[in-house]
Amino acid sequence: MRVTADIPVDGDALRSDLERTAQFGAIDCEDGIGRTVLPGTPANARARSYLVDRMVAAGLEVRVDAVGNIAGRWTPPSCDPDAAPVAAGSHLDSVPEGGIFDGPLGVYAALESVRAIAASDLAVDRPVEVVSFTGEEGTRFADGVLGSSVAAGNRSVDDALALSDGEVTLEAALDDIGFRGDGRFDASEWDAWLELHVEQSGTLERADCPVGVVDSITGTTRCRVTIEGEADHAGTTAMADRTDALAAASELVLALESAATEIAATDSESAVATVGSLSVEPGATNVVPGHAELSVDIRDVDPASIERLADTLEATLTDLREDRGVAVECERPYDIPPRPMADRVHGALRDATHRLDVAAPSLHSGAGHDTMEVADATDAGLLFARSRGGHSHSPLEHTDWRDCTLATRVLATALADLAGATGA
Ligand SMILES: [Zn+2]
C-alpha cells in the first residue's frame, strides 16, 4: 500500500539543526554564510557530536564504524528488527570556505524524515537508518567519497585508515576527535539508499522547480598529460626550428573542447571535457616553452562518449608527436563509471513528487556524491534541491528554507514507501 498521508515534516526543526551545524567551523565572510569543516578536525568533531545528540534525542540507536561513519537506526515496534533497513543521509564535512547546505541538508533531512514518520500514523516494516559519511569532499586524506567507498566495499578499512594528509593518518585524526569506532557499515546490507543533496548548478532554478529527481550520476575520467618540447631563446629561435610544448598543448585543449561540444550537440548533451590546469616550464616571457603539463577531466552519463573523448585525447597526442615532434605521455589515474540510479528508488522519489504535487524534472548529476559509491552496493536514489544562483562550495551557497522543507517531504514520503509504510 502506498503512503497517502502527508507526513508532518517540521521545517523549523530542520532549519534549526542546519543553522546550528553552520556554527561549527563558521568563517567570517561579507556575503553569505560559510564554514570550513575538514574531516577529523575539531569543527568536524563538534558537528558530529551535535548529530549524535540529535539522533539520540530522536530515539535512534547510534553506531560509529572504524572509518568514522555515523549511523543512527530507528527500529519502531511495527517493523521487523531483522529486516534490511532503508538508509538515507549524506555528509557533514565541507570544502574550505564552503557552504552550509552541501552535505548537512541530506543528513538532517533524513533525520527529520524519521522524526516526521515517527510522528505520523504510519507503520513501517523495515528499520530506517540515518547516515553521515566521513570525508565526502576530498579535501583531506583522499580524493573524496572516503567513508562511502568503504561502506560500498570499494576501499578497505585498513587502506582508508592509513591515508595521510601529509602529517597525520585518518586513523590518528579520528582517534583525536573520538570518532574511530568499530567494524564497517556494509551498504550491501541496506535494502535501499536515498540521498537529498543541493543541486550545485542552475538547472532547477532555470526550470523554476524546487526539486529534481536524479536519474544518473556522471562517470568521470581524469588524465594527466605531459608534453615535452624544447626550451629555446624566444628571440633567436626561428619559428621553423621550434618544438613549443605550450603551442602543442593548446591544440590539445581546443581539440577536446571541439570534440565535447560536438558530442554534446549530437549524441549526449551531458558530455563535458575540461582542461582545468596547465603548467608551463620554464615559464619565462623570453623562452619558448619546453614542458607543459595538463589535467583533463571528462564526464558523461554515457560511457561511450567518455571513451570517444578519451580516444580524441589519444589521437590528438599521436598527431602532436608526429606533426610537432614533441614527446608525450598520458596517464589515466582516475576512472569512475557512470552510475544510473535504481529504478525502484528513482520510482519511489518520482511517485512522492506526484503525490505531493511537486514539479520535479529528471536530471543527471555532473558532480560525484556518496550515492555514487553506495549505488555499487545497493539500490540507490538521489534527490536534488534547488540552489540559488547555482552557487556551491562557497558561502553564497543557498537553498530556500521552503525548498529544504519541500524536498524533505519528498524524501520522507519516498523513505516511508521504501520502508513499507502502511496506515493513515
Ligand atoms: Zn556534498
Short mmCIF file of C-alpha atoms and ligand atoms in Angstrom, two decimals:
data_model
loop_
_atom_site.label_atom_id
_atom_site.label_comp_id
_atom_site.label_asym_id
_atom_site.label_seq_id
_atom_site.Cartn_x
_atom_site.Cartn_y
_atom_site.Cartn_z
CA MET A 1 0.00 0.00 0.00
CA ARG A 2 1.22 3.44 -0.93
CA VAL A 3 1.84 6.23 1.54
CA THR A 4 -1.00 8.66 1.04
CA ALA A 5 -0.91 10.78 4.17
CA ASP A 6 1.13 13.96 4.19
CA ILE A 7 4.00 13.22 6.56
CA PRO A 8 4.30 16.09 9.07
CA VAL A 9 7.81 17.35 8.24
CA ASP A 10 8.83 20.15 10.63
CA GLY A 11 10.68 22.75 8.55
CA ASP A 12 11.58 24.77 11.67
CA ALA A 13 13.27 21.78 13.31
CA LEU A 14 15.21 21.10 10.11
CA ARG A 15 16.29 24.72 9.84
CA SER A 16 17.33 24.83 13.47
CA ASP A 17 19.54 21.74 13.01
CA LEU A 18 21.13 23.20 9.87
CA GLU A 19 21.72 26.62 11.44
CA ARG A 20 23.28 25.02 14.47
CA THR A 21 25.52 22.87 12.26
CA ALA A 22 26.51 26.01 10.32
CA GLN A 23 28.12 27.37 13.51
CA PHE A 24 30.73 24.59 13.62
CA GLY A 25 33.74 25.81 11.66
CA ALA A 26 31.90 29.05 10.80
CA ILE A 27 34.02 31.59 8.91
CA ASP A 28 33.77 35.37 8.62
CA CYS A 29 32.51 36.42 5.25
CA GLU A 30 30.94 39.51 3.79
CA ASP A 31 28.35 37.71 1.66
CA GLY A 32 26.51 34.57 2.67
CA ILE A 33 27.25 32.05 5.40
CA GLY A 34 30.30 29.83 5.19
CA ARG A 35 32.09 27.11 7.10
CA THR A 36 35.29 25.11 6.95
CA VAL A 37 34.81 21.58 8.25
CA LEU A 38 37.55 19.22 7.14
CA PRO A 39 37.26 15.61 8.32
CA GLY A 40 38.92 14.81 11.62
CA THR A 41 39.20 18.42 12.80
CA PRO A 42 37.74 19.97 16.00
CA ALA A 43 34.96 21.63 13.94
CA ASN A 44 34.12 18.23 12.46
CA ALA A 45 34.05 16.74 15.97
CA ARG A 46 31.53 19.36 17.13
CA ALA A 47 29.32 18.79 14.06
CA ARG A 48 29.47 15.03 14.68
CA SER A 49 28.69 15.33 18.39
CA TYR A 50 25.69 17.52 17.70
CA LEU A 51 24.39 14.95 15.19
CA VAL A 52 24.81 12.13 17.68
CA ASP A 53 22.89 14.16 20.29
CA ARG A 54 20.08 14.83 17.84
CA MET A 55 19.94 11.16 16.82
CA VAL A 56 19.76 10.03 20.44
CA ALA A 57 17.05 12.62 21.15
CA ALA A 58 15.03 11.19 18.24
CA GLY A 59 15.28 7.68 19.72
CA LEU A 60 17.85 6.33 17.27
CA GLU A 61 20.47 3.77 18.20
CA VAL A 62 23.81 5.29 17.23
CA ARG A 63 26.89 3.43 15.98
CA VAL A 64 30.21 4.67 14.62
CA ASP A 65 32.27 2.46 12.31
CA ALA A 66 36.05 2.13 12.03
CA VAL A 67 36.36 4.96 9.49
CA GLY A 68 34.13 7.33 11.46
CA ASN A 69 30.91 6.89 9.50
CA ILE A 70 27.95 7.53 11.81
CA ALA A 71 24.61 5.70 11.62
CA GLY A 72 21.51 6.11 13.74
CA ARG A 73 18.99 3.31 13.43
CA TRP A 74 15.28 3.73 14.04
CA THR A 75 13.57 0.45 14.86
CA PRO A 76 9.93 1.18 15.70
CA PRO A 77 7.76 -1.61 17.17
CA SER A 78 5.91 -2.01 13.85
CA CYS A 79 9.00 -3.17 11.96
CA ASP A 80 10.86 -6.44 11.77
CA PRO A 81 14.11 -5.55 13.55
CA ASP A 82 15.97 -8.10 11.45
CA ALA A 83 14.74 -6.78 8.10
CA ALA A 84 17.27 -4.96 5.90
CA PRO A 85 16.96 -1.26 6.73
CA VAL A 86 16.33 1.56 4.34
CA ALA A 87 19.13 4.12 4.75
CA ALA A 88 19.36 7.82 3.96
CA GLY A 89 21.90 10.54 4.63
CA SER A 90 24.89 12.43 3.27
CA HIS A 91 27.97 14.03 4.86
CA LEU A 92 28.90 16.73 7.42
CA ASP A 93 32.33 17.77 6.10
CA SER A 94 32.81 20.75 3.79
CA VAL A 95 35.38 22.15 1.40
CA PRO A 96 37.50 25.03 2.80
CA GLU A 97 35.21 28.08 3.00
CA GLY A 98 32.27 26.06 1.75
CA GLY A 99 28.55 26.45 2.23
CA ILE A 100 26.21 25.23 4.95
CA PHE A 101 23.80 23.11 2.87
CA ASP A 102 26.11 20.80 0.89
CA GLY A 103 26.02 17.62 2.99
CA PRO A 104 24.21 18.67 6.18
CA LEU A 105 20.92 19.12 4.30
CA GLY A 106 20.95 15.44 3.35
CA VAL A 107 21.87 14.28 6.85
CA TYR A 108 19.32 16.39 8.71
CA ALA A 109 16.58 15.91 6.10
CA ALA A 110 16.99 12.16 6.68
CA LEU A 111 16.81 12.67 10.45
CA GLU A 112 13.77 14.96 10.16
CA SER A 113 12.14 12.38 7.87
CA VAL A 114 12.47 9.77 10.60
CA ARG A 115 11.11 12.16 13.23
CA ALA A 116 8.20 13.01 10.93
CA ILE A 117 7.38 9.39 10.04
CA ALA A 118 7.52 8.57 13.76
CA ALA A 119 5.08 11.41 14.47
CA SER A 120 2.68 10.24 11.74
CA ASP A 121 0.20 7.38 11.90
CA LEU A 122 2.29 5.30 9.51
CA ALA A 123 3.66 1.90 10.47
CA VAL A 124 6.86 0.84 8.71
CA ASP A 125 8.03 -2.75 8.11
CA ARG A 126 11.75 -2.02 7.99
CA PRO A 127 14.17 -0.17 10.24
CA VAL A 128 15.35 3.18 8.89
CA GLU A 129 18.98 4.24 9.20
CA VAL A 130 20.24 7.85 9.13
CA VAL A 131 23.85 8.01 7.93
CA SER A 132 26.65 10.57 7.87
CA PHE A 133 29.69 9.51 5.84
CA THR A 134 33.26 10.57 6.63
CA GLY A 135 35.17 12.80 4.21
CA GLU A 136 32.94 13.20 1.16
CA GLU A 137 34.60 16.34 -0.15
CA GLY A 138 38.10 15.03 -0.66
CA THR A 139 39.92 17.99 0.85
CA ARG A 140 41.83 15.89 3.37
CA PHE A 141 43.13 12.28 3.31
CA ALA A 142 41.56 11.22 -0.02
CA ASP A 143 40.13 12.44 -3.29
CA GLY A 144 36.60 12.23 -1.92
CA VAL A 145 33.75 9.86 -1.01
CA LEU A 146 36.05 8.30 1.57
CA GLY A 147 33.60 6.84 4.07
CA SER A 148 31.03 5.80 1.46
CA SER A 149 33.67 3.99 -0.61
CA VAL A 150 34.46 1.88 2.46
CA ALA A 151 30.76 1.18 3.10
CA ALA A 152 30.35 0.21 -0.56
CA GLY A 153 33.27 -2.22 -0.36
CA ASN A 154 35.31 -0.23 -2.87
CA ARG A 155 38.08 0.60 -0.36
CA SER A 156 39.24 -1.42 2.64
CA VAL A 157 39.10 -0.13 6.21
CA ASP A 158 42.86 -0.59 6.54
CA ASP A 159 43.61 1.35 3.35
CA ALA A 160 41.32 4.15 4.47
CA LEU A 161 42.79 4.40 7.98
CA ALA A 162 46.33 4.54 6.56
CA LEU A 163 45.52 7.57 4.36
CA SER A 164 47.51 10.60 5.44
CA ASP A 165 47.17 14.35 4.95
CA GLY A 166 50.98 14.52 4.99
CA GLU A 167 51.14 14.88 8.78
CA VAL A 168 48.63 12.55 10.37
CA THR A 169 46.72 9.48 9.25
CA LEU A 170 42.95 9.26 9.14
CA GLU A 171 43.23 6.74 11.95
CA ALA A 172 45.07 9.21 14.20
CA ALA A 173 42.75 12.08 13.30
CA LEU A 174 39.66 10.01 14.12
CA ASP A 175 41.25 8.88 17.39
CA ASP A 176 41.95 12.50 18.21
CA ILE A 177 38.35 13.55 17.84
CA GLY A 178 36.97 10.37 19.45
CA PHE A 179 35.17 9.11 16.37
CA ARG A 180 37.03 5.94 15.41
CA GLY A 181 34.52 3.18 16.05
CA ASP A 182 34.43 -0.50 15.16
CA GLY A 183 33.65 -2.61 12.15
CA ARG A 184 32.44 -1.45 8.81
CA PHE A 185 29.00 -0.32 7.76
CA ASP A 186 28.10 -2.53 4.82
CA ALA A 187 25.91 -0.71 2.32
CA SER A 188 25.00 -4.02 0.67
CA GLU A 189 23.05 -4.83 3.85
CA TRP A 190 20.77 -1.85 3.21
CA ASP A 191 17.59 -2.61 1.30
CA ALA A 192 17.82 0.79 -0.39
CA TRP A 193 19.62 4.12 -0.08
CA LEU A 194 18.40 7.69 -0.54
CA GLU A 195 20.31 10.98 -0.50
CA LEU A 196 18.98 14.52 -0.66
CA HIS A 197 21.62 16.98 -1.85
CA VAL A 198 21.70 20.56 -3.10
CA GLU A 199 21.88 20.70 -6.87
CA GLN A 200 25.09 22.82 -7.10
CA SER A 201 24.13 24.16 -10.53
CA GLY A 202 21.31 26.18 -12.03
CA THR A 203 19.11 23.66 -13.89
CA LEU A 204 16.31 23.60 -11.31
CA GLU A 205 16.34 27.35 -10.84
CA ARG A 206 16.06 27.88 -14.60
CA ALA A 207 13.22 25.33 -14.77
CA ASP A 208 11.53 27.07 -11.79
CA CYS A 209 11.31 23.75 -9.93
CA PRO A 210 12.17 23.27 -6.24
CA VAL A 211 13.41 19.68 -6.58
CA GLY A 212 14.67 17.28 -9.22
CA VAL A 213 14.99 13.50 -9.33
CA VAL A 214 18.42 12.34 -10.47
CA ASP A 215 18.39 9.52 -13.00
CA SER A 216 22.15 9.08 -13.34
CA ILE A 217 25.43 10.30 -11.85
CA THR A 218 28.03 11.04 -14.49
CA GLY A 219 31.15 8.99 -14.87
CA THR A 220 34.45 10.83 -14.55
CA THR A 221 37.75 10.08 -16.22
CA ARG A 222 40.83 12.13 -15.43
CA CYS A 223 44.08 12.11 -17.38
CA ARG A 224 47.46 13.68 -16.68
CA VAL A 225 49.23 14.70 -19.86
CA THR A 226 52.88 15.68 -20.16
CA ILE A 227 54.20 17.29 -23.34
CA GLU A 228 57.94 17.63 -23.78
CA GLY A 229 59.29 20.07 -26.35
CA GLU A 230 62.47 22.10 -26.32
CA ALA A 231 63.09 25.30 -24.35
CA ASP A 232 64.82 27.85 -26.56
CA HIS A 233 65.57 31.54 -26.80
CA ALA A 234 62.39 33.36 -27.87
CA GLY A 235 64.35 35.89 -29.88
CA THR A 236 66.90 33.79 -31.67
CA THR A 237 64.99 30.55 -32.42
CA ALA A 238 63.29 30.73 -35.79
CA MET A 239 59.67 29.59 -35.97
CA ALA A 240 60.66 26.64 -38.15
CA ASP A 241 63.18 25.44 -35.57
CA ARG A 242 60.90 25.34 -32.53
CA THR A 243 59.36 22.48 -30.57
CA ASP A 244 56.93 24.51 -28.48
CA ALA A 245 55.29 22.42 -25.77
CA LEU A 246 52.65 25.05 -24.95
CA ALA A 247 51.59 25.52 -28.57
CA ALA A 248 51.15 21.72 -28.78
CA ALA A 249 49.19 21.72 -25.51
CA SER A 250 46.95 24.46 -26.88
CA GLU A 251 45.98 22.27 -29.83
CA LEU A 252 45.03 19.53 -27.40
CA VAL A 253 42.88 21.90 -25.31
CA LEU A 254 40.99 23.07 -28.38
CA ALA A 255 40.63 19.56 -29.85
CA LEU A 256 38.99 18.35 -26.63
CA GLU A 257 36.72 21.39 -26.44
CA SER A 258 35.63 20.88 -30.01
CA ALA A 259 35.03 17.12 -29.62
CA ALA A 260 33.00 17.56 -26.41
CA THR A 261 30.94 20.35 -27.98
CA GLU A 262 30.23 18.14 -30.96
CA ILE A 263 29.18 15.12 -28.82
CA ALA A 264 27.03 17.32 -26.55
CA ALA A 265 25.27 18.79 -29.58
CA THR A 266 24.60 15.48 -31.30
CA ASP A 267 24.74 12.36 -29.13
CA SER A 268 24.82 13.09 -25.42
CA GLU A 269 24.11 16.58 -24.13
CA SER A 270 25.66 15.88 -20.72
CA ALA A 271 29.12 15.22 -22.21
CA VAL A 272 31.81 17.64 -20.99
CA ALA A 273 35.59 17.84 -21.23
CA THR A 274 37.77 20.31 -19.34
CA VAL A 275 41.44 21.12 -19.14
CA GLY A 276 41.38 22.73 -15.71
CA SER A 277 45.05 23.03 -15.02
CA LEU A 278 48.05 23.72 -17.19
CA SER A 279 51.59 24.40 -16.11
CA VAL A 280 54.39 25.52 -18.35
CA GLU A 281 58.15 25.44 -17.88
CA PRO A 282 60.37 27.30 -17.75
CA GLY A 283 57.57 29.88 -17.75
CA ALA A 284 59.54 32.94 -18.84
CA THR A 285 58.45 35.59 -21.32
CA ASN A 286 61.57 35.23 -23.41
CA VAL A 287 61.78 31.43 -23.55
CA VAL A 288 59.94 29.05 -25.89
CA PRO A 289 58.05 26.66 -23.56
CA GLY A 290 59.87 23.34 -23.27
CA HIS A 291 57.49 21.47 -21.00
CA ALA A 292 53.73 21.51 -20.39
CA GLU A 293 51.57 19.51 -18.02
CA LEU A 294 47.80 19.39 -18.28
CA SER A 295 44.98 17.77 -16.37
CA VAL A 296 41.97 16.61 -18.36
CA ASP A 297 38.56 15.93 -16.79
CA ILE A 298 35.99 14.10 -18.94
CA ARG A 299 32.45 13.37 -17.76
CA ASP A 300 29.20 11.97 -19.04
CA VAL A 301 26.31 9.69 -18.14
CA ASP A 302 27.08 7.70 -21.30
CA PRO A 303 30.27 5.61 -21.04
CA ALA A 304 30.58 5.58 -24.85
CA SER A 305 31.06 9.34 -25.06
CA ILE A 306 33.68 9.22 -22.29
CA GLU A 307 35.59 6.68 -24.41
CA ARG A 308 35.17 8.80 -27.55
CA LEU A 309 36.67 11.79 -25.75
CA ALA A 310 39.49 9.65 -24.36
CA ASP A 311 40.12 8.43 -27.94
CA THR A 312 40.21 12.04 -29.17
CA LEU A 313 42.80 12.76 -26.50
CA GLU A 314 44.97 9.82 -27.59
CA ALA A 315 44.62 10.59 -31.31
CA THR A 316 45.48 14.24 -30.79
CA LEU A 317 48.58 13.30 -28.82
CA THR A 318 49.68 10.97 -31.64
CA ASP A 319 49.22 13.81 -34.16
CA LEU A 320 51.18 16.20 -31.98
CA ARG A 321 54.04 13.73 -31.68
CA GLU A 322 54.16 13.27 -35.44
CA ASP A 323 53.45 16.83 -36.58
CA ARG A 324 55.23 18.83 -33.93
CA GLY A 325 57.95 16.46 -32.80
CA VAL A 326 57.03 16.70 -29.10
CA ALA A 327 57.29 13.76 -26.73
CA VAL A 328 54.00 12.98 -25.00
CA GLU A 329 52.89 10.95 -22.02
CA CYS A 330 49.36 10.31 -20.83
CA GLU A 331 48.25 8.65 -17.61
CA ARG A 332 44.67 7.84 -16.70
CA PRO A 333 44.75 7.56 -12.92
CA TYR A 334 41.06 8.13 -12.26
CA ASP A 335 38.20 6.32 -13.94
CA ILE A 336 34.78 6.27 -12.37
CA PRO A 337 31.98 4.80 -14.48
CA PRO A 338 28.56 6.48 -14.70
CA ARG A 339 26.09 5.22 -12.09
CA PRO A 340 22.45 5.03 -13.15
CA MET A 341 20.08 5.26 -10.17
CA ALA A 342 18.00 2.16 -9.33
CA ASP A 343 14.58 2.14 -10.98
CA ARG A 344 12.65 1.30 -7.84
CA VAL A 345 14.28 4.06 -5.75
CA HIS A 346 14.02 6.56 -8.59
CA GLY A 347 10.37 5.46 -8.90
CA ALA A 348 9.71 5.98 -5.17
CA LEU A 349 11.06 9.54 -5.41
CA ARG A 350 9.13 10.18 -8.62
CA ASP A 351 5.88 8.86 -7.02
CA ALA A 352 6.47 11.05 -3.97
CA THR A 353 6.72 14.17 -6.12
CA HIS A 354 3.48 13.23 -7.86
CA ARG A 355 1.61 12.62 -4.64
CA LEU A 356 2.85 15.89 -3.16
CA ASP A 357 2.08 17.63 -6.44
CA VAL A 358 5.63 18.95 -6.78
CA ALA A 359 7.02 19.73 -10.22
CA ALA A 360 10.29 17.80 -10.41
CA PRO A 361 12.25 17.26 -13.61
CA SER A 362 14.56 14.32 -14.09
CA LEU A 363 18.17 15.38 -14.36
CA HIS A 364 21.66 13.96 -14.15
CA SER A 365 24.31 14.82 -11.59
CA GLY A 366 27.54 16.17 -13.02
CA ALA A 367 29.18 16.02 -9.58
CA GLY A 368 30.11 12.91 -7.65
CA HIS A 369 28.31 12.15 -4.39
CA ASP A 370 28.35 9.45 -1.71
CA THR A 371 25.38 7.94 -3.56
CA MET A 372 27.62 7.06 -6.48
CA GLU A 373 29.63 4.72 -4.20
CA VAL A 374 26.56 3.31 -2.42
CA ALA A 375 24.97 2.57 -5.83
CA ASP A 376 27.62 -0.14 -6.31
CA ALA A 377 26.32 -1.98 -3.25
CA THR A 378 22.56 -1.50 -3.16
CA ASP A 379 19.61 0.18 -4.91
CA ALA A 380 20.26 3.92 -4.64
CA GLY A 381 18.47 7.15 -5.44
CA LEU A 382 19.40 10.83 -5.34
CA LEU A 383 17.13 13.86 -4.97
CA PHE A 384 18.27 17.42 -5.68
CA ALA A 385 17.02 20.64 -4.08
CA ARG A 386 17.31 23.92 -5.99
CA SER A 387 20.46 26.01 -5.35
CA ARG A 388 20.09 29.78 -5.54
CA GLY A 389 22.15 31.09 -8.45
CA GLY A 390 23.62 27.61 -8.81
CA HIS A 391 26.28 28.57 -6.22
CA SER A 392 28.02 25.86 -4.25
CA HIS A 393 31.31 25.20 -2.43
CA SER A 394 31.10 28.85 -1.38
CA PRO A 395 29.40 30.91 1.35
CA LEU A 396 26.98 32.05 -1.37
CA GLU A 397 25.52 28.55 -1.47
CA HIS A 398 21.86 28.85 -0.50
CA THR A 399 18.72 26.76 -0.75
CA ASP A 400 15.49 28.50 0.20
CA TRP A 401 14.21 27.14 3.53
CA ARG A 402 10.83 26.37 1.92
CA ASP A 403 12.63 24.30 -0.72
CA CYS A 404 14.54 22.48 2.05
CA THR A 405 11.24 21.60 3.72
CA LEU A 406 9.54 20.57 0.50
CA ALA A 407 12.49 18.41 -0.57
CA THR A 408 12.45 16.78 2.87
CA ARG A 409 8.74 16.00 2.47
CA VAL A 410 9.57 14.25 -0.82
CA LEU A 411 12.43 12.38 0.86
CA ALA A 412 10.25 11.36 3.85
CA THR A 413 7.47 10.11 1.58
CA ALA A 414 9.82 8.03 -0.55
CA LEU A 415 11.61 6.74 2.55
CA ALA A 416 8.33 5.69 4.16
CA ASP A 417 7.29 3.97 0.94
CA LEU A 418 10.55 2.04 0.66
CA ALA A 419 10.31 1.10 4.34
CA GLY A 420 6.93 -0.49 3.58
CA ALA A 421 4.81 2.07 5.41
CA THR A 422 1.12 1.32 5.78
CA GLY A 423 -1.71 3.07 7.53
CA ALA A 424 -3.29 6.50 7.59
ZN ZN B 1 28.07 17.17 -0.89
#
